[in-house]
Short mmCIF file of C-alpha atoms in Angstrom, two decimals:
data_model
loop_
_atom_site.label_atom_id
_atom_site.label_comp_id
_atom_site.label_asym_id
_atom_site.label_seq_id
_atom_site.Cartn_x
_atom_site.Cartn_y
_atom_site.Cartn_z
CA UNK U 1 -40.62 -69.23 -17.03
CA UNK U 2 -38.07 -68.02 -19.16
CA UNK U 3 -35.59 -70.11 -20.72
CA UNK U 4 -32.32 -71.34 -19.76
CA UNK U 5 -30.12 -73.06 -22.05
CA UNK U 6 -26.42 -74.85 -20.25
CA UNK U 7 -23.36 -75.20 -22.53
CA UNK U 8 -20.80 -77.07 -20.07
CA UNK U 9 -17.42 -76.72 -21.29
CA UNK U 10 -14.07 -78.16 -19.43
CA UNK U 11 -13.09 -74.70 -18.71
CA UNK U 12 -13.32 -73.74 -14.78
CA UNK U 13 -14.94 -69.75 -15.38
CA UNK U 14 -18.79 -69.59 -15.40
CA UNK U 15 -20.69 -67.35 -17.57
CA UNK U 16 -24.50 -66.33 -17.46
CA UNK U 17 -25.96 -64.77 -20.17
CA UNK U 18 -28.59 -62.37 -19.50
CA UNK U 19 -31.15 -61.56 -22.03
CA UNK U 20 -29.46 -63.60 -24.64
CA UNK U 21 -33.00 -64.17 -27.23
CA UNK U 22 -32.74 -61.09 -29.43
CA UNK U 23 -28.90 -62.28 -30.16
CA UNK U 24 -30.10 -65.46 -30.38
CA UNK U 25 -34.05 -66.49 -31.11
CA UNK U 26 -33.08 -69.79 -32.63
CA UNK U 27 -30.84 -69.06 -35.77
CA UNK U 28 -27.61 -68.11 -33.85
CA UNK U 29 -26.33 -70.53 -31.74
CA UNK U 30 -23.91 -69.72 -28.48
CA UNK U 31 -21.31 -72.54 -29.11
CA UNK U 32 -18.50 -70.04 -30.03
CA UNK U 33 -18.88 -68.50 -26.47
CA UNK U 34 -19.09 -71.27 -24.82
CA UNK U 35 -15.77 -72.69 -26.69
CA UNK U 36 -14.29 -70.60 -23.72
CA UNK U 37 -16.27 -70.84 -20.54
CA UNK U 38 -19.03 -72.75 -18.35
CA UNK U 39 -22.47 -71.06 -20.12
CA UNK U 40 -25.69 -70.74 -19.24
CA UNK U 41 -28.31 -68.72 -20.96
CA UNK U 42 -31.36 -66.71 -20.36
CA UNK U 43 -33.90 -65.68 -22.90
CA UNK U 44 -34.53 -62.33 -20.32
CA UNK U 45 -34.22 -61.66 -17.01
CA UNK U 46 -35.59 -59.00 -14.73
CA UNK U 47 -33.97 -56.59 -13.53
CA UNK U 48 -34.55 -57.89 -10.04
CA UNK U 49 -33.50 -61.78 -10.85
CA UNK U 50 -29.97 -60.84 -12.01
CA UNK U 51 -27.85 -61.45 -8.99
CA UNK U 52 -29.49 -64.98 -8.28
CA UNK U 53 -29.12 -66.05 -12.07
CA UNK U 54 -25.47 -64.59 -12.01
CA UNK U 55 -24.20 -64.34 -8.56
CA UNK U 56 -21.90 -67.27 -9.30
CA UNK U 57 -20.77 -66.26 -12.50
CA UNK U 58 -17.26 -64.48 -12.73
CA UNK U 59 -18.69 -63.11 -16.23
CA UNK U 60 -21.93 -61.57 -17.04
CA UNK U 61 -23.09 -60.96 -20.41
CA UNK U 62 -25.76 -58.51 -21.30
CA UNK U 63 -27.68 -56.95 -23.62
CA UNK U 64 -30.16 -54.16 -22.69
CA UNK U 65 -30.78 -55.96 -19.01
CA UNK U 66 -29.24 -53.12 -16.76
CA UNK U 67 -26.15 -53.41 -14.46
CA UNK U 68 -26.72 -50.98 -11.97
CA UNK U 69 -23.82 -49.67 -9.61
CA UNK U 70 -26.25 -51.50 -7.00
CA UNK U 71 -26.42 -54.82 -8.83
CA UNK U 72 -23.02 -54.78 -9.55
CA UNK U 73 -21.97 -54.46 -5.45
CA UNK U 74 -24.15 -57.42 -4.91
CA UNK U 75 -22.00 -59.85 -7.08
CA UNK U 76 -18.74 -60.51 -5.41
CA UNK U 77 -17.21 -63.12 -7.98
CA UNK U 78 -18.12 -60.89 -10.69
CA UNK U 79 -14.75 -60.27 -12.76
CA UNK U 80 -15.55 -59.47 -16.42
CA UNK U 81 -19.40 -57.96 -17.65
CA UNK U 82 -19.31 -58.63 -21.91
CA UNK U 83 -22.18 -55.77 -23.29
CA UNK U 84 -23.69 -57.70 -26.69
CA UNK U 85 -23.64 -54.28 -28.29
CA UNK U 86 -21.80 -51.68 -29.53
CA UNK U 87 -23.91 -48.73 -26.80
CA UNK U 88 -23.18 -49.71 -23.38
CA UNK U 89 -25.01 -46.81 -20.79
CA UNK U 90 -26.89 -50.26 -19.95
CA UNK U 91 -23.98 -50.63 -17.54
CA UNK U 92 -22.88 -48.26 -14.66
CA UNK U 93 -19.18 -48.48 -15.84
CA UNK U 94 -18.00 -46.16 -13.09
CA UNK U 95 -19.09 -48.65 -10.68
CA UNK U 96 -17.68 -51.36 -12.61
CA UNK U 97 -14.25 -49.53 -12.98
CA UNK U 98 -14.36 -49.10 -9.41
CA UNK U 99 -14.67 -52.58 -9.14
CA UNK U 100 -11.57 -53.52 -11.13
CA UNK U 101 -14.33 -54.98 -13.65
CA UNK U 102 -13.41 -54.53 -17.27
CA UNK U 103 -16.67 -53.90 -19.51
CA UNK U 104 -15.81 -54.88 -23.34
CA UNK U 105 -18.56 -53.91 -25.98
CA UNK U 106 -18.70 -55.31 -29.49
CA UNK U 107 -18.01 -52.17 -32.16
CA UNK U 108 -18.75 -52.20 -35.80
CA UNK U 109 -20.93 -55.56 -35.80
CA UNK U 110 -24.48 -53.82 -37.01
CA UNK U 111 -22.64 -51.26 -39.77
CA UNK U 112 -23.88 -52.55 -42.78
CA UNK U 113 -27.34 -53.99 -41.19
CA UNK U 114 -28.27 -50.25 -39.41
CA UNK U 115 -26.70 -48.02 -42.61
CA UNK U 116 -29.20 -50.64 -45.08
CA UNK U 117 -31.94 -49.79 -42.69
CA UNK U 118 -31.75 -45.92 -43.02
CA UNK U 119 -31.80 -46.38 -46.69
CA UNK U 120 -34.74 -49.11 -46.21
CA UNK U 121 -36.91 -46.66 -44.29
CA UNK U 122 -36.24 -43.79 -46.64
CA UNK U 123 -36.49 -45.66 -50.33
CA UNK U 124 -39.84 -46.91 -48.34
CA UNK U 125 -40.79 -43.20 -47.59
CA UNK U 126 -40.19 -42.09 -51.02
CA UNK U 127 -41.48 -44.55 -53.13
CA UNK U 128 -44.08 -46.05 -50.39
CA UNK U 129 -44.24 -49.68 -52.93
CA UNK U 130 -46.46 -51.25 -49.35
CA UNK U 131 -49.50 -48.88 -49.87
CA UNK U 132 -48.80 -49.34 -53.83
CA UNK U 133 -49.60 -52.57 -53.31
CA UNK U 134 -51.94 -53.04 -51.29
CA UNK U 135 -53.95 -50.64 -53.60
CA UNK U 136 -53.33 -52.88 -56.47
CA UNK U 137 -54.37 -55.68 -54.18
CA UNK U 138 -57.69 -53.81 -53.46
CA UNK U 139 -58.86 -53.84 -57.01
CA UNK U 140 -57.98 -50.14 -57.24
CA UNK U 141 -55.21 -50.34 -60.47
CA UNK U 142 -57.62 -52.91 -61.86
CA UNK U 143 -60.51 -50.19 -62.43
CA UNK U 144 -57.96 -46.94 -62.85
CA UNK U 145 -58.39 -45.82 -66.31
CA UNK U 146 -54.55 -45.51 -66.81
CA UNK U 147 -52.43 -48.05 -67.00
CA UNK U 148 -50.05 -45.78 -64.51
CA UNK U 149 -51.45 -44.26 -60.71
CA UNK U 150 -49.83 -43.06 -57.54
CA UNK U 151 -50.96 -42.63 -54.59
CA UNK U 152 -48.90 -39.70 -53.41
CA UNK U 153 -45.51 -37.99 -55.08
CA UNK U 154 -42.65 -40.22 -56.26
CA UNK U 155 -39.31 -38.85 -55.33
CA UNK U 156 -35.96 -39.72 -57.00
CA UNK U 157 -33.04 -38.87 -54.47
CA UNK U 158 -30.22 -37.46 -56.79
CA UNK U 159 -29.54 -34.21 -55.62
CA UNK U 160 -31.43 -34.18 -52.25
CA UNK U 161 -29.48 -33.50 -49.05
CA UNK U 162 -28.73 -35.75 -46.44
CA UNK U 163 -27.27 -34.51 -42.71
CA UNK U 164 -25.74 -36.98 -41.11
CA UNK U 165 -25.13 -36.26 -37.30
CA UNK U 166 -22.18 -38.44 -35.50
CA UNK U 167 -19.52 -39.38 -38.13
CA UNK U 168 -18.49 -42.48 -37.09
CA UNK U 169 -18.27 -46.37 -38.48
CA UNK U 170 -21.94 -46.11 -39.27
CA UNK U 171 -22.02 -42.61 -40.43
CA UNK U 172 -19.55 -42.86 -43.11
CA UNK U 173 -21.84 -46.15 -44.37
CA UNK U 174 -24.60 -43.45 -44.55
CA UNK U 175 -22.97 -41.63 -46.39
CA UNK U 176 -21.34 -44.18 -48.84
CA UNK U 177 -24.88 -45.44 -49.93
CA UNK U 178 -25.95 -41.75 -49.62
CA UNK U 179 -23.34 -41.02 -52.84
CA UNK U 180 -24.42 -44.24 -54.79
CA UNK U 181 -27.70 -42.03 -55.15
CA UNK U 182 -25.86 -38.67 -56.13
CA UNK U 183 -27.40 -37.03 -52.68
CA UNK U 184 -25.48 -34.12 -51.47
CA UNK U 185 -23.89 -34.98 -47.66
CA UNK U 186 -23.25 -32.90 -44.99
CA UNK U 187 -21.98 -34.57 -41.71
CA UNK U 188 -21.01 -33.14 -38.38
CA UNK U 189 -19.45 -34.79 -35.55
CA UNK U 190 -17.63 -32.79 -32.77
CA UNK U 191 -14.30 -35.13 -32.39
CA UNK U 192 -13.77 -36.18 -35.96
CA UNK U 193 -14.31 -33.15 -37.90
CA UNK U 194 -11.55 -32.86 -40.40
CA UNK U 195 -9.84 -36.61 -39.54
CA UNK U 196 -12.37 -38.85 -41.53
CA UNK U 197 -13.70 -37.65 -44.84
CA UNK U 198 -15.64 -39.56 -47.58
CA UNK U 199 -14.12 -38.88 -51.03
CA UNK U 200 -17.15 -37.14 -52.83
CA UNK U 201 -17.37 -34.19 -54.16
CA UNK U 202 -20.82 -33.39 -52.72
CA UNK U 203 -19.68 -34.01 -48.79
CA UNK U 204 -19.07 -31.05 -47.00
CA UNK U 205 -17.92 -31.03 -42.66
CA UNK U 206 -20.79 -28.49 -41.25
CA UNK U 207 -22.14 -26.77 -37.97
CA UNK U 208 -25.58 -28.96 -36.40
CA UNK U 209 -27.82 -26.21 -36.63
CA UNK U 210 -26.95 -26.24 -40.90
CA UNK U 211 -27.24 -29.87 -40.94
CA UNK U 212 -31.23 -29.19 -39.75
CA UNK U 213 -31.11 -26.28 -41.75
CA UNK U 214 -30.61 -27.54 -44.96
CA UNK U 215 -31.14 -31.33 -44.93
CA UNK U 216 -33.90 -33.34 -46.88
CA UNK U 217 -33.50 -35.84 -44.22
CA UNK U 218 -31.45 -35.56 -40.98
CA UNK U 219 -30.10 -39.27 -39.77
CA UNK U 220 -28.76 -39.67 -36.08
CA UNK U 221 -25.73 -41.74 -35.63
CA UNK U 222 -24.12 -40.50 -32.21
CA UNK U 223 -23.53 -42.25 -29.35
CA UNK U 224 -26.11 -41.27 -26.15
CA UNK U 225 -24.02 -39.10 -23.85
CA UNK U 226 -25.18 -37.38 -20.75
CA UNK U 227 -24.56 -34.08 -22.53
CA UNK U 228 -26.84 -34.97 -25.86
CA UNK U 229 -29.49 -36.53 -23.95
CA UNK U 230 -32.48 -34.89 -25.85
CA UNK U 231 -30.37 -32.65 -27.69
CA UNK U 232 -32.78 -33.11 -30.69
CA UNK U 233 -35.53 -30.75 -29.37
CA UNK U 234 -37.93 -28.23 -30.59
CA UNK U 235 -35.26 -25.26 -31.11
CA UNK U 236 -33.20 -27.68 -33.74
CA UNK U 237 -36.43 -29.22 -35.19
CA UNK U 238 -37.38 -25.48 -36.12
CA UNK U 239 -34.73 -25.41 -37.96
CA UNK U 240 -36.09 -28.24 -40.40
CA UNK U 241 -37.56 -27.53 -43.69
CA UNK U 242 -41.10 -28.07 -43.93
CA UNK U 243 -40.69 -31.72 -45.94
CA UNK U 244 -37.57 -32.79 -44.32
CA UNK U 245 -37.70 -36.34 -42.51
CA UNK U 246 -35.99 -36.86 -39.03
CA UNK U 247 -33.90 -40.53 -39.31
CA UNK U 248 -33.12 -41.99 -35.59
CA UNK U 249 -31.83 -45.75 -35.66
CA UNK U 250 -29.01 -44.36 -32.99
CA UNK U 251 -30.51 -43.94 -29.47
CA UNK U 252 -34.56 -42.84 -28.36
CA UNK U 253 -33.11 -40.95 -25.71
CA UNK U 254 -31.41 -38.61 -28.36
CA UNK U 255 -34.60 -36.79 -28.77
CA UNK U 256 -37.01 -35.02 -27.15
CA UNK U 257 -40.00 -37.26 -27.88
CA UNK U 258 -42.65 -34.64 -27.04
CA UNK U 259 -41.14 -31.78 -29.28
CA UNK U 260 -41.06 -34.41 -31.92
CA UNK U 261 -44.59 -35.14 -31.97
CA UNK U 262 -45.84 -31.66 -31.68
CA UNK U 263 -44.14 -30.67 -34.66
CA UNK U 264 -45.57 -33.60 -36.47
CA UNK U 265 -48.86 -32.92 -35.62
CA UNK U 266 -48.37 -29.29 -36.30
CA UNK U 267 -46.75 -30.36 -39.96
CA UNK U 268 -43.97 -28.22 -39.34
CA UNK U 269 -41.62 -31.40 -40.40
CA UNK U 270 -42.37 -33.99 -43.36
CA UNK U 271 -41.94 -36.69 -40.65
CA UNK U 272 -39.99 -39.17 -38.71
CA UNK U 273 -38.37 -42.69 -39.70
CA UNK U 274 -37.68 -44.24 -35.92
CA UNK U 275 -36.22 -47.28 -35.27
CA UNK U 276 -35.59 -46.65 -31.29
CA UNK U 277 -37.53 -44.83 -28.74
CA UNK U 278 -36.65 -43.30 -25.01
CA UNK U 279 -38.53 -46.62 -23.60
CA UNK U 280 -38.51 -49.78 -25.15
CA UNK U 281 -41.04 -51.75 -26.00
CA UNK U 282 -42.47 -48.42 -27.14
CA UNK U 283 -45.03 -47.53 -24.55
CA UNK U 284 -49.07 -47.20 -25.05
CA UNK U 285 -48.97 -43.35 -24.17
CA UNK U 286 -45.97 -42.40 -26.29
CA UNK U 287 -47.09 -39.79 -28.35
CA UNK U 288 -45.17 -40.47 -31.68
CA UNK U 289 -47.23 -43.75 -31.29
CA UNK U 290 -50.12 -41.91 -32.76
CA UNK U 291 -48.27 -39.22 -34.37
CA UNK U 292 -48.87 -38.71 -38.04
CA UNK U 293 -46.15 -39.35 -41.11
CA UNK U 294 -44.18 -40.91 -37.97
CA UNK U 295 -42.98 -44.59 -38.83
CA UNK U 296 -41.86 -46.48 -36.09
CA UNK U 297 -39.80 -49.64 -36.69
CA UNK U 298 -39.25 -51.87 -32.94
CA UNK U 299 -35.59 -51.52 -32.93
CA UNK U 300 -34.46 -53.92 -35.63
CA UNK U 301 -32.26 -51.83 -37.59
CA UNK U 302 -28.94 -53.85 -36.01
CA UNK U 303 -30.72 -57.52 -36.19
CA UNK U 304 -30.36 -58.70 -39.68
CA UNK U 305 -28.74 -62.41 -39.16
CA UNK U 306 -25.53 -61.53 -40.64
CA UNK U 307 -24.83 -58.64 -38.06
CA UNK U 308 -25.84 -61.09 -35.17
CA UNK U 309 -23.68 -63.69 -36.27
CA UNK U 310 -20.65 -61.17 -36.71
CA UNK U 311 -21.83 -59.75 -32.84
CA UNK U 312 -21.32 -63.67 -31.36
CA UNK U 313 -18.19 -64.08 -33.04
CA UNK U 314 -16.73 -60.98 -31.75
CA UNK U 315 -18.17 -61.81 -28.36
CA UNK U 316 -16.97 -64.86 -28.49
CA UNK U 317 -13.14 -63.13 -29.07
CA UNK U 318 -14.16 -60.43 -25.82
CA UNK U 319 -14.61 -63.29 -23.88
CA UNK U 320 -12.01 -65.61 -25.11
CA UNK U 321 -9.51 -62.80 -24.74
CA UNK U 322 -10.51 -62.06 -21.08
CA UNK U 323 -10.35 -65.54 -20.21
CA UNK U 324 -7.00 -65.69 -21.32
CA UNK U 325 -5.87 -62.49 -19.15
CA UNK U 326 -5.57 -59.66 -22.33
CA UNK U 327 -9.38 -58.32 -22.41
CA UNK U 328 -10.16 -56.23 -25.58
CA UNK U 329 -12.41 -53.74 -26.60
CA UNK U 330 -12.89 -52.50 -23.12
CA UNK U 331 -14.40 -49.08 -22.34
CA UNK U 332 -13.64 -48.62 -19.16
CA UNK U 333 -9.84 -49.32 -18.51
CA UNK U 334 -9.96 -50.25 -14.91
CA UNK U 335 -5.69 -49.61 -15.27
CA UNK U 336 -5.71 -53.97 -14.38
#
């Protein structure tokens, strides 16, 4: 059974969180939510449990559990649905707007956490210090007859090129850290093109297909649209210099997974740093599983504690804020 957790407060609205363990696993308590409603808390919950958990709940808080336009027509009290995220195609917004249901999302909670991680899987990449020591564990330093060994090519990152696709809150991180290290940055992003520049002489505004061109490594920080649904596919990854590396801690569904590993095991890229996949858990039969010079990280690029503390606070406000009639950050104006 999973488990349920009940905050009771002396306010009259009911909450239900959904899937409420990755937020919270035991270091990040719900109190500042439930500061504003009656909550009760579910580590998970299937897909088809939802309406009984929640069908008396005027607010519904979720994180990757799905609100279909079917679920939501089965919960009449439903009046406010709180995404603990910043991406929210988990929920049929259409269907909420329809509804009169406003659908807030939490922006700009995981930008330092996911922009550390690109730079995590990529110093990790380049200097690979795991596999250094674990050789140095197996005895194999001990017996070199220099006092120096590596196991493959060290590579500095002055001077290399990153391509940074969606320019956005996390984008811009990217390419902060990307100019601590002297790399060269080329972005593109089709709405803020010209609007939000980093001030660095080695940034340059470019078209996609010369951000695969010419990048070392290519790092994917758009938001999943229906229109860019597997927009990275084998036409743009034969684009890619031989070496370069393929960065995705935005959405799985970005890519064409089966292009991806073809060209991997053809070696027609370096390789891929993934920190999200189409389905999640990553299935047995995914073929970047098995892929070689593919690292796959299980979607923990937003989870450092700081950026999950920083996404209850802010829930806490979305909640707070609807409670008191003036909902924020809402992505689907309902016109309420």
């Amino acid at each position: 059974m999973p488990s349920r957790v009940v905050l009771f407060t002396l306010f009259a609205m009911k909450a239900t969180v959904l899937d409420g363990f990755t937020v919270n696993p035991g270091d990040n308590p719900w109190t500042p939510v439930a500061a504003h409603c009656e909550l009760q808390v579910f580590d998970r919950t299937p897909e088809d449990k939802i309406v009984a958990r929640g069908g008396d709940s005027e607010i519904l808080l979720t994180n990757k559990t799905p609100m279909s336009r079917d679920t939501i027509a089965q919960l009449p009290r439903l009046k406010f649905i709180s995404v603990l995220a910043t991406g929210f195609n988990v929920v049929d917004i259409g269907a909420a707007r329809e509804r009169g249901v406003p659908v807030s999302n939490v922006p700009a909670y995981s930008t330092d956490s996911v922009a550390q991680h690109v730079f995590a899987v990529i110093l990790a990449r380049v200097h690979r210090p795991e596999q250094h020591n674990a050789a140095v564990r197996d005895g194999r330093w001990a017996t070199s007859p220099d006092f120096s060994f590596w196991l493959s090519p060290l590579t500095e990152l002055a001077d290399k090129t990153i391509g940074i696709v969606g320019y956005g809150r996390i984008g811009r991180r990217v390419a902060e850290l990307a100019a601590a290290f002297r790399m060269n940055v080329l972005a593109w992003n089709p709405v803020l093109k010209g609007k939000a520049r980093l001030d660095y002489e080695r940034f340059d505004w470019t078209t996609l297909n010369q951000v695969f061109r010419e990048s070392d490594f290519v790092s994917l920080h758009c938001r999943l649209t229906d229109e860019n649904a597997g927009f990275v596919n084998k036409e743009l990854l034969a684009l890619m210099k031989p070496h370069a590396i393929l960065i995705n801690t935005a959405r799985g569904d970005l890519v064409n997974e089966g292009d991806l590993a073809r060209f991997l095991e053809e070696g027609r890229i370096g390789g891929a740093l993934l920190d999200v996949l189409a389905t999640e858990p990553a299935e047995a039969d995914n073929p970047l599983v098995a892929a070689p010079h593919c690292s796959i990280t299980p979607h923990i690029a937003w989870a450092a504690v700081e950026a999950r503390r920083r996404l209850m606070r802010w829930t806490a406000d979305n909640v707070e804020a609807f409670v008191s009639g003036h909902p924020i950050n809402v992505v689907n104006q309902t016109g309420n």
